[in-house]
Amino acid sequence: MKFDDYYIAPQIKKNLALLGFKKPTDIQFKSIPSILKGEDVLAIAQTGTGKTAAFAIPIINNIQASKIKNRRDGVKCLVMVPTRELAIQVAEVFTEIARFTDVTTFCIYGGVEQQSQIEKLEHGVDILVATPGRMFDLISQGYLRLHRINTLILDEADHMLDLGFIEDITDIKSKLLQRHQTLFFSATINKDIKRLAYSLVSNAIRIQVSPKDPVSENVSHSVVFVEMDDKRFFLERFLKDNPDSKVLVFVRTKVRAERVLKAMKRVGLSSSTLHGDKEQHERATLLGDFKTGKTKVLIATDISARGIDVPNVDFVINYDLPDKSENYVHRVGRTGRGTQKGQAISFCSKDEKIILDNIEGFLGNNIEIMAVSNLEYEQTKDLSSDSTDDWQSLLDMDERFEKKKKKK
Ligand code: ADP
Ligand code: MG
């Protein structure tokens, strides 16, 4: 079935054609009719399979078909997402698909001043994409009212529910139009969260696609055993072997992100870091540069693991394994998006084997092991430009030692 065959507004069809979307992906095919009918949906589908458009297309269509749009206090659809970057990205998808319609989208998020956001809300928007912090702020200050909302969407739903917002979400639901539709979308969900999700909706919700293997089929992924202190040599070698590739490197903490950046700088490799300590405008620039390819190597924390759709990421490197097993799926899912193929490699140290076991338990599969011979392992260390057998640095050290002795 093609988008042309759907009973949706002609403007939306035109926009989809401009975006190059000819036919729906699986999850779109399965969820669009239910959402058009106003049903509640819990949709689980692999990363990069077009979940955003799966909810955006029918929601825009339903609003376009309604009589009143752009009311001043009349947000009709609220989309909650976990990060600022994702808020911007999801709002962009809505805006693109709603072009040539009368439906308006806007996004609110923290880290920037709120006045311009308040002014925009006062002009009236139909679809509001929001991160929780700024959204609750604006609600409590009385700038955002929820009483006309008839659709609540949780993207990355398992994460949103896991963040402990369950009471807030129940509270939000009590403020929406009494008859409203609730949509949950994610690539992963566990039993507890699923129960939580079901507890939030009264009528039966439908699980649309439930893949056996949560890792996208477009991603080939493997693990290599590397000691913690040697990881930088392996990253250096990988980046030098793949100089033209776009690489997203995940690390556990902000501090480690900066440390890895410095280690790469020492060996002449340029990269950028993206994490929660950066100012919002800087975060936006960094991600923008990675999107355009100006930055080839981005070192990020899990803040970028969920939902971010950057074109042409060739490799994801898990420099550290993720503490939360489901984040493995989300991290490696930053490559192999849409019809593209991607590759992910995880560096696992001795101490991380237990994490690897948990991840494999979560996946229900073993991750392929990339064998490295002892010789290759040693060579990777020896070939590093940061190798400490470097005579000059040894001489420098000697010299400093001698100077110290003399001073005494
Ligand atoms: P998910 O939320 O499932 O991880 P996204 O909604 O971010 O995935 O979409 C992944 C990519 O697939 C995006 O770049 C998007 O433009 C593209 N895409 C979505 N739907 C279609 C379609 N029907 N045809 C072609 N490309 C699509
Ligand atoms: Mg998504």
Coordinates of C-alpha atoms and ligand atoms in Angstrom, one line a residue:
M1 CA 0.0 0.0 0.0
K2 CA 1.2 3.5 -0.9
F3 CA 0.6 6.7 1.0
D4 CA -1.3 7.8 -2.0
D5 CA -3.9 5.2 -1.3
Y6 CA -4.6 6.4 2.3
Y7 CA -7.6 8.5 3.3
I8 CA -5.5 11.4 4.5
A9 CA -5.4 15.1 3.6
P10 CA -3.9 15.7 0.1
Q11 CA -1.5 18.3 1.6
I12 CA 0.0 15.6 3.9
K13 CA 0.4 13.3 0.9
K14 CA 2.2 16.0 -0.9
N15 CA 4.6 16.6 2.0
L16 CA 5.3 12.9 2.3
A17 CA 6.2 12.8 -1.3
L18 CA 8.5 15.7 -0.8
L19 CA 10.2 13.9 2.0
G20 CA 10.7 10.9 -0.3
F21 CA 8.3 8.7 1.7
K22 CA 6.5 6.5 -0.8
K23 CA 5.1 3.7 1.2
P24 CA 4.6 3.3 4.9
T25 CA 7.0 1.3 7.0
D26 CA 5.7 -1.7 9.0
I27 CA 4.9 0.2 12.1
Q28 CA 3.3 3.0 10.1
F29 CA 1.2 0.6 8.2
K30 CA 0.0 -1.0 11.5
S31 CA -0.5 2.0 13.7
I32 CA -1.9 4.7 11.3
P33 CA -5.4 3.2 11.0
S34 CA -5.9 2.8 14.7
I35 CA -4.6 6.3 15.5
L36 CA -6.9 7.8 12.8
K37 CA -9.8 6.0 14.6
G38 CA -8.9 7.6 17.9
E39 CA -7.8 4.4 19.6
D40 CA -5.1 4.1 22.3
V41 CA -2.0 2.5 21.0
L42 CA 1.1 1.0 22.6
A43 CA 3.6 0.5 19.7
I44 CA 6.9 -1.2 20.0
A45 CA 9.1 -1.2 16.9
Q46 CA 12.8 -1.3 16.3
T47 CA 15.0 1.8 16.1
G48 CA 15.0 3.8 12.9
T49 CA 11.7 2.3 11.6
G50 CA 9.8 5.6 11.3
K51 CA 7.9 5.7 14.6
T52 CA 7.7 9.5 14.6
A53 CA 5.8 9.7 11.3
A54 CA 3.7 6.7 12.5
F55 CA 2.1 9.0 15.0
A56 CA 2.6 12.4 13.3
I57 CA 0.7 11.5 10.1
P58 CA -2.6 10.5 11.6
I59 CA -2.5 13.1 14.3
I60 CA -1.9 15.9 11.8
N61 CA -4.6 14.5 9.6
N62 CA -7.1 14.4 12.6
I63 CA -6.3 18.0 13.5
Q64 CA -6.5 19.2 9.9
A65 CA -10.0 17.6 9.7
S66 CA -11.2 19.4 12.8
K67 CA -12.8 22.8 12.6
I68 CA -11.0 24.9 15.0
K69 CA -7.2 25.2 14.8
N70 CA -4.5 27.5 16.3
R71 CA -6.7 28.6 19.3
R72 CA -4.9 30.7 21.8
D73 CA -5.3 28.3 24.7
G74 CA -6.0 25.4 22.6
V75 CA -3.1 22.9 22.3
K76 CA -4.7 19.8 21.0
C77 CA -1.9 17.3 21.1
L78 CA 0.9 17.0 23.6
V79 CA 4.0 15.0 22.7
M80 CA 6.4 14.3 25.6
V81 CA 10.0 13.4 24.9
P82 CA 13.0 12.9 27.2
T83 CA 15.6 15.3 25.7
R84 CA 15.8 18.7 24.2
E85 CA 17.4 17.5 21.0
L86 CA 14.6 15.0 20.6
A87 CA 12.0 17.7 21.2
I88 CA 13.5 19.8 18.4
Q89 CA 13.8 16.8 16.0
V90 CA 10.2 15.5 16.6
A91 CA 8.8 19.0 16.2
E92 CA 10.7 19.2 12.9
V93 CA 9.1 16.0 11.6
F94 CA 5.6 17.3 12.6
T95 CA 6.3 20.6 10.9
E96 CA 7.5 19.0 7.7
I97 CA 4.6 16.6 7.5
A98 CA 2.1 19.5 8.3
R99 CA 3.5 21.9 5.7
F100 CA 0.7 23.2 3.4
T101 CA -1.9 22.3 6.1
D102 CA -3.2 24.7 8.8
V103 CA -1.8 22.6 11.6
T104 CA 0.9 24.3 13.7
T105 CA 3.6 22.7 15.8
F106 CA 5.9 24.1 18.4
C107 CA 8.3 22.7 20.9
I108 CA 9.3 23.8 24.4
Y109 CA 12.4 22.7 26.4
G110 CA 14.7 23.9 29.1
G111 CA 18.1 25.5 29.0
V112 CA 16.9 28.5 27.1
E113 CA 14.8 31.5 28.3
Q114 CA 11.1 30.9 28.5
Q115 CA 9.7 34.2 27.4
S116 CA 9.7 33.6 23.6
Q117 CA 8.2 30.2 24.3
I118 CA 5.4 31.7 26.3
E119 CA 4.7 34.3 23.5
K120 CA 4.5 31.6 20.9
L121 CA 2.1 29.5 23.0
E122 CA -0.1 32.6 23.4
H123 CA -0.4 32.9 19.6
G124 CA -1.9 29.4 19.6
V125 CA -0.4 26.1 18.5
D126 CA -2.0 22.8 17.8
I127 CA 0.7 20.3 18.5
L128 CA 3.2 20.9 21.4
V129 CA 6.3 18.8 21.7
A130 CA 7.9 19.1 25.2
T131 CA 10.5 17.9 27.6
P132 CA 9.0 17.4 31.1
G133 CA 11.0 20.0 33.1
R134 CA 10.0 23.1 31.0
M135 CA 6.5 21.8 30.5
F136 CA 5.8 21.4 34.2
D137 CA 7.3 24.9 34.8
L138 CA 5.0 26.5 32.2
I139 CA 2.0 24.6 33.5
S140 CA 2.6 25.7 37.1
Q141 CA 3.1 29.3 36.0
G142 CA -0.2 29.2 34.2
Y143 CA 1.2 29.7 30.7
L144 CA 0.3 26.3 29.5
R145 CA -3.2 24.9 29.8
L146 CA -4.1 21.3 28.9
H147 CA -7.8 21.4 28.9
R148 CA -8.3 21.1 25.1
I149 CA -5.8 18.3 24.6
N150 CA -7.3 15.2 23.1
T151 CA -4.1 13.3 22.3
L152 CA -1.2 12.6 24.6
I153 CA 1.9 10.9 23.0
L154 CA 4.8 9.5 24.9
D155 CA 7.8 9.0 22.6
E156 CA 10.5 6.8 24.1
A157 CA 7.6 5.8 26.3
D158 CA 9.4 3.2 28.5
H159 CA 12.0 5.7 29.4
M160 CA 9.5 8.5 30.1
L161 CA 7.6 6.1 32.4
D162 CA 10.8 4.8 34.0
L163 CA 11.9 8.4 34.8
G164 CA 9.4 8.3 37.6
F165 CA 6.9 10.6 36.0
I166 CA 4.1 8.2 36.5
E167 CA 2.3 10.4 39.0
D168 CA 2.9 13.5 36.9
I169 CA 1.5 11.7 33.8
T170 CA -1.5 10.6 35.7
D171 CA -2.0 14.1 36.9
I172 CA -1.6 15.5 33.3
K173 CA -4.1 13.0 32.0
S174 CA -6.6 14.2 34.6
K175 CA -6.3 17.7 33.1
L176 CA -6.9 16.7 29.4
L177 CA -10.2 16.4 27.7
Q178 CA -12.0 13.6 29.4
R179 CA -12.2 11.6 26.2
H180 CA -8.6 11.6 25.0
Q181 CA -6.3 9.3 23.1
T182 CA -3.0 8.1 24.6
L183 CA -0.2 6.8 22.4
F184 CA 3.0 5.1 23.7
F185 CA 5.9 4.6 21.3
S186 CA 9.3 3.0 21.8
A187 CA 11.8 0.4 20.6
T188 CA 12.0 -1.3 24.0
I189 CA 9.7 -2.0 26.8
N190 CA 9.8 -4.4 29.8
K191 CA 7.0 -6.1 31.7
D192 CA 6.8 -3.7 34.6
I193 CA 6.7 -0.7 32.4
K194 CA 4.2 -2.3 30.1
R195 CA 2.0 -2.9 33.2
L196 CA 2.4 0.7 34.1
A197 CA 1.5 1.8 30.6
Y198 CA -1.6 -0.3 30.6
S199 CA -2.6 1.1 34.0
L200 CA -2.7 4.6 32.4
V201 CA -5.3 3.7 29.8
S202 CA -8.8 2.4 30.3
N203 CA -9.6 0.8 27.0
A204 CA -7.5 -2.0 25.5
I205 CA -4.4 -0.8 23.8
R206 CA -2.8 -2.7 21.0
I207 CA 0.8 -3.8 20.7
Q208 CA 1.5 -3.2 17.0
V209 CA 4.9 -4.7 16.3
S210 CA 6.8 -6.7 18.8
P211 CA 10.2 -7.7 17.3
K212 CA 11.9 -10.8 18.7
D213 CA 15.3 -9.2 18.3
P214 CA 15.1 -5.7 19.6
V215 CA 18.2 -4.6 17.8
S216 CA 17.4 -3.2 14.4
E217 CA 18.0 -5.7 11.6
N218 CA 20.0 -3.0 9.8
V219 CA 22.6 -3.0 12.5
S220 CA 25.4 -5.6 12.6
H221 CA 26.9 -5.5 16.1
S222 CA 29.8 -7.1 17.8
V223 CA 31.9 -6.9 21.0
V224 CA 35.7 -6.8 21.4
F225 CA 37.4 -7.5 24.7
V226 CA 39.6 -4.6 25.6
E227 CA 41.0 -3.6 29.0
M228 CA 39.8 -0.3 30.4
D229 CA 43.2 1.4 30.1
D230 CA 43.7 0.2 26.5
K231 CA 40.4 1.4 25.1
R232 CA 41.8 4.6 23.9
F233 CA 44.4 2.8 21.7
F234 CA 41.6 0.8 20.1
L235 CA 39.5 3.9 19.5
E236 CA 42.6 5.6 18.0
R237 CA 43.3 2.7 15.7
F238 CA 39.6 2.4 14.7
L239 CA 39.3 6.1 13.9
K240 CA 42.6 6.0 11.9
D241 CA 41.5 3.0 10.0
N242 CA 38.2 4.7 9.2
P243 CA 39.2 8.3 8.6
D244 CA 36.2 9.3 6.5
S245 CA 33.5 7.6 8.6
K246 CA 30.9 9.3 10.8
V247 CA 31.3 7.8 14.2
L248 CA 29.2 8.1 17.4
V249 CA 31.1 7.1 20.5
F250 CA 29.2 6.4 23.7
V251 CA 30.8 6.8 27.1
R252 CA 29.4 6.4 30.6
T253 CA 29.9 9.8 32.0
K254 CA 30.5 13.5 31.1
V255 CA 34.0 13.3 32.6
R256 CA 34.9 10.3 30.6
A257 CA 33.7 12.0 27.4
E258 CA 36.1 14.9 28.0
R259 CA 38.9 12.5 28.9
V260 CA 38.4 10.5 25.7
L261 CA 38.3 13.7 23.7
K262 CA 41.7 14.7 25.2
A263 CA 43.2 11.3 24.5
M264 CA 42.2 11.5 20.9
K265 CA 43.5 15.1 20.6
R266 CA 46.9 13.9 21.9
V267 CA 47.1 11.5 18.9
G268 CA 46.0 14.1 16.4
L269 CA 42.4 13.1 16.1
S270 CA 39.7 15.7 16.3
S271 CA 36.3 15.0 17.9
S272 CA 33.6 16.8 19.8
T273 CA 31.7 15.9 23.0
L274 CA 28.0 16.1 23.7
H275 CA 26.6 15.8 27.2
G276 CA 24.3 17.5 29.7
D277 CA 26.9 19.9 31.1
K278 CA 27.0 21.9 27.9
E279 CA 24.9 25.0 27.3
Q280 CA 21.8 24.4 25.2
H281 CA 23.0 26.5 22.2
E282 CA 26.3 24.6 22.2
R283 CA 24.5 21.3 22.3
A284 CA 22.4 22.4 19.3
T285 CA 25.5 23.5 17.3
L286 CA 27.4 20.3 18.1
L287 CA 24.5 18.1 17.0
G288 CA 24.0 20.2 13.9
D289 CA 27.7 19.9 13.0
F290 CA 27.5 16.1 13.4
K291 CA 24.4 16.0 11.2
T292 CA 26.0 18.0 8.4
G293 CA 29.2 16.0 8.7
K294 CA 31.3 18.9 9.8
T295 CA 32.1 16.9 12.9
K296 CA 32.9 13.3 12.1
V297 CA 33.4 11.9 15.5
L298 CA 31.0 12.7 18.3
I299 CA 31.6 11.4 21.9
A300 CA 28.4 11.4 23.8
T301 CA 26.7 10.2 26.9
D302 CA 23.4 8.4 27.0
I303 CA 21.6 11.7 26.6
S304 CA 22.0 11.1 22.8
A305 CA 21.1 7.4 22.9
R306 CA 17.4 7.8 22.6
G307 CA 15.6 8.8 19.4
I308 CA 18.2 11.0 17.8
D309 CA 18.0 10.6 14.0
V310 CA 21.3 11.7 12.4
P311 CA 21.7 10.6 8.8
N312 CA 24.6 8.5 7.7
V313 CA 26.2 7.5 11.0
D314 CA 28.5 4.7 9.9
F315 CA 29.5 3.4 13.2
V316 CA 28.4 3.4 16.8
I317 CA 31.2 2.6 19.3
N318 CA 30.3 1.7 22.8
Y319 CA 33.5 2.8 24.4
D320 CA 31.9 1.9 27.7
L321 CA 29.0 -0.5 28.0
P322 CA 25.7 1.1 29.0
D323 CA 24.5 0.6 32.6
K324 CA 21.0 0.1 31.4
S325 CA 20.6 -2.9 29.1
E326 CA 17.9 -1.3 27.0
N327 CA 20.2 1.6 26.2
Y328 CA 22.4 -0.9 24.3
V329 CA 19.5 -1.2 21.8
H330 CA 19.0 2.6 21.7
R331 CA 22.7 3.4 21.3
V332 CA 23.4 1.0 18.5
G333 CA 20.1 2.1 16.9
R334 CA 21.6 5.5 16.1
T335 CA 23.1 3.8 13.0
G336 CA 21.2 1.7 10.5
R337 CA 18.3 4.0 10.3
G338 CA 15.6 3.9 7.6
T339 CA 16.9 1.7 4.8
Q340 CA 20.6 2.3 5.7
K341 CA 22.9 -0.3 7.1
G342 CA 25.1 0.4 10.1
Q343 CA 27.7 -1.2 12.3
A344 CA 28.2 -1.1 16.1
I345 CA 31.2 -2.2 18.1
S346 CA 31.4 -2.5 21.9
F347 CA 34.5 -2.4 24.0
C348 CA 34.1 -4.7 26.9
S349 CA 36.7 -4.8 29.8
K350 CA 37.0 -7.5 32.4
D351 CA 34.9 -5.5 34.9
E352 CA 32.2 -5.0 32.3
K353 CA 31.6 -8.6 31.5
I354 CA 28.7 -8.7 34.0
I355 CA 27.1 -5.8 32.2
L356 CA 27.6 -7.7 28.9
D357 CA 25.8 -10.7 30.4
N358 CA 22.9 -8.5 31.4
I359 CA 22.7 -7.0 27.9
E360 CA 22.8 -10.4 26.3
G361 CA 20.0 -11.5 28.7
F362 CA 17.9 -8.5 27.7
L363 CA 18.5 -9.1 24.0
G364 CA 17.9 -12.8 24.3
N365 CA 20.9 -13.4 22.1
N366 CA 24.7 -13.5 22.4
I367 CA 26.5 -10.6 20.8
E368 CA 29.1 -11.7 18.2
I369 CA 32.6 -11.6 19.5
M370 CA 35.2 -9.9 17.4
A371 CA 38.4 -11.9 18.0
V372 CA 41.7 -10.0 18.4
S373 CA 44.9 -12.0 18.6
N374 CA 47.5 -11.2 21.3
L375 CA 49.8 -9.9 18.6
E376 CA 47.1 -7.6 17.2
Y377 CA 46.2 -6.4 20.6
E378 CA 49.9 -5.5 21.4
Q379 CA 50.4 -3.9 18.0
T380 CA 47.3 -1.7 18.5
K381 CA 48.9 -0.4 21.7
D382 CA 52.4 -0.1 20.2
L383 CA 51.3 1.7 17.1
S384 CA 49.6 4.4 19.1
S385 CA 51.0 7.9 18.7
D386 CA 50.5 8.2 22.4
S387 CA 52.8 5.2 23.2
T388 CA 54.9 5.9 26.3
D389 CA 58.0 4.2 24.7
D390 CA 58.3 7.4 22.8
W391 CA 61.9 8.4 23.4
Q392 CA 61.3 12.1 23.6
S393 CA 58.8 11.9 26.4
L394 CA 61.0 9.6 28.3
L395 CA 63.9 12.0 27.9
D396 CA 61.7 14.9 29.0
M397 CA 60.7 12.9 32.1
D398 CA 64.3 12.2 32.9
E399 CA 65.2 15.8 32.5
R400 CA 62.4 16.9 34.9
F401 CA 63.5 14.3 37.4
E402 CA 67.1 15.6 37.2
K403 CA 66.0 19.2 37.7
K404 CA 63.9 18.2 40.7
K405 CA 66.9 16.5 42.2
K406 CA 69.1 19.5 41.6
K407 CA 66.7 21.8 43.4
K408 CA 66.9 19.7 46.5
Ligands
ADP1 P1 12.3 5.7 15.0 O1 11.5 6.7 15.8 O2 11.5 4.5 14.7 O3 13.6 5.4 15.6 P2 12.4 7.8 13.0 O4 11.0 8.2 13.1 O5 13.4 8.7 13.7 O6 12.6 6.3 13.6 O7 12.7 7.6 11.5 C1 13.9 7.1 11.0 C2 14.2 7.6 9.6 O8 13.4 6.9 8.7 C3 14.1 9.0 9.5 O9 15.2 9.6 8.9 C4 12.8 9.2 8.6 O10 12.9 10.3 7.8 C5 12.8 7.9 7.8 N1 11.4 7.5 7.4 C6 10.4 7.4 8.2 N2 9.3 6.9 7.6 C7 9.7 6.7 6.3 C8 9.0 6.2 5.1 N3 7.8 5.8 5.1 N4 9.8 6.0 4.0 C9 11.1 6.4 4.0 N5 11.8 6.9 5.0 C10 11.1 7.0 6.2
MG2 MG 11.9 7.7 17.6

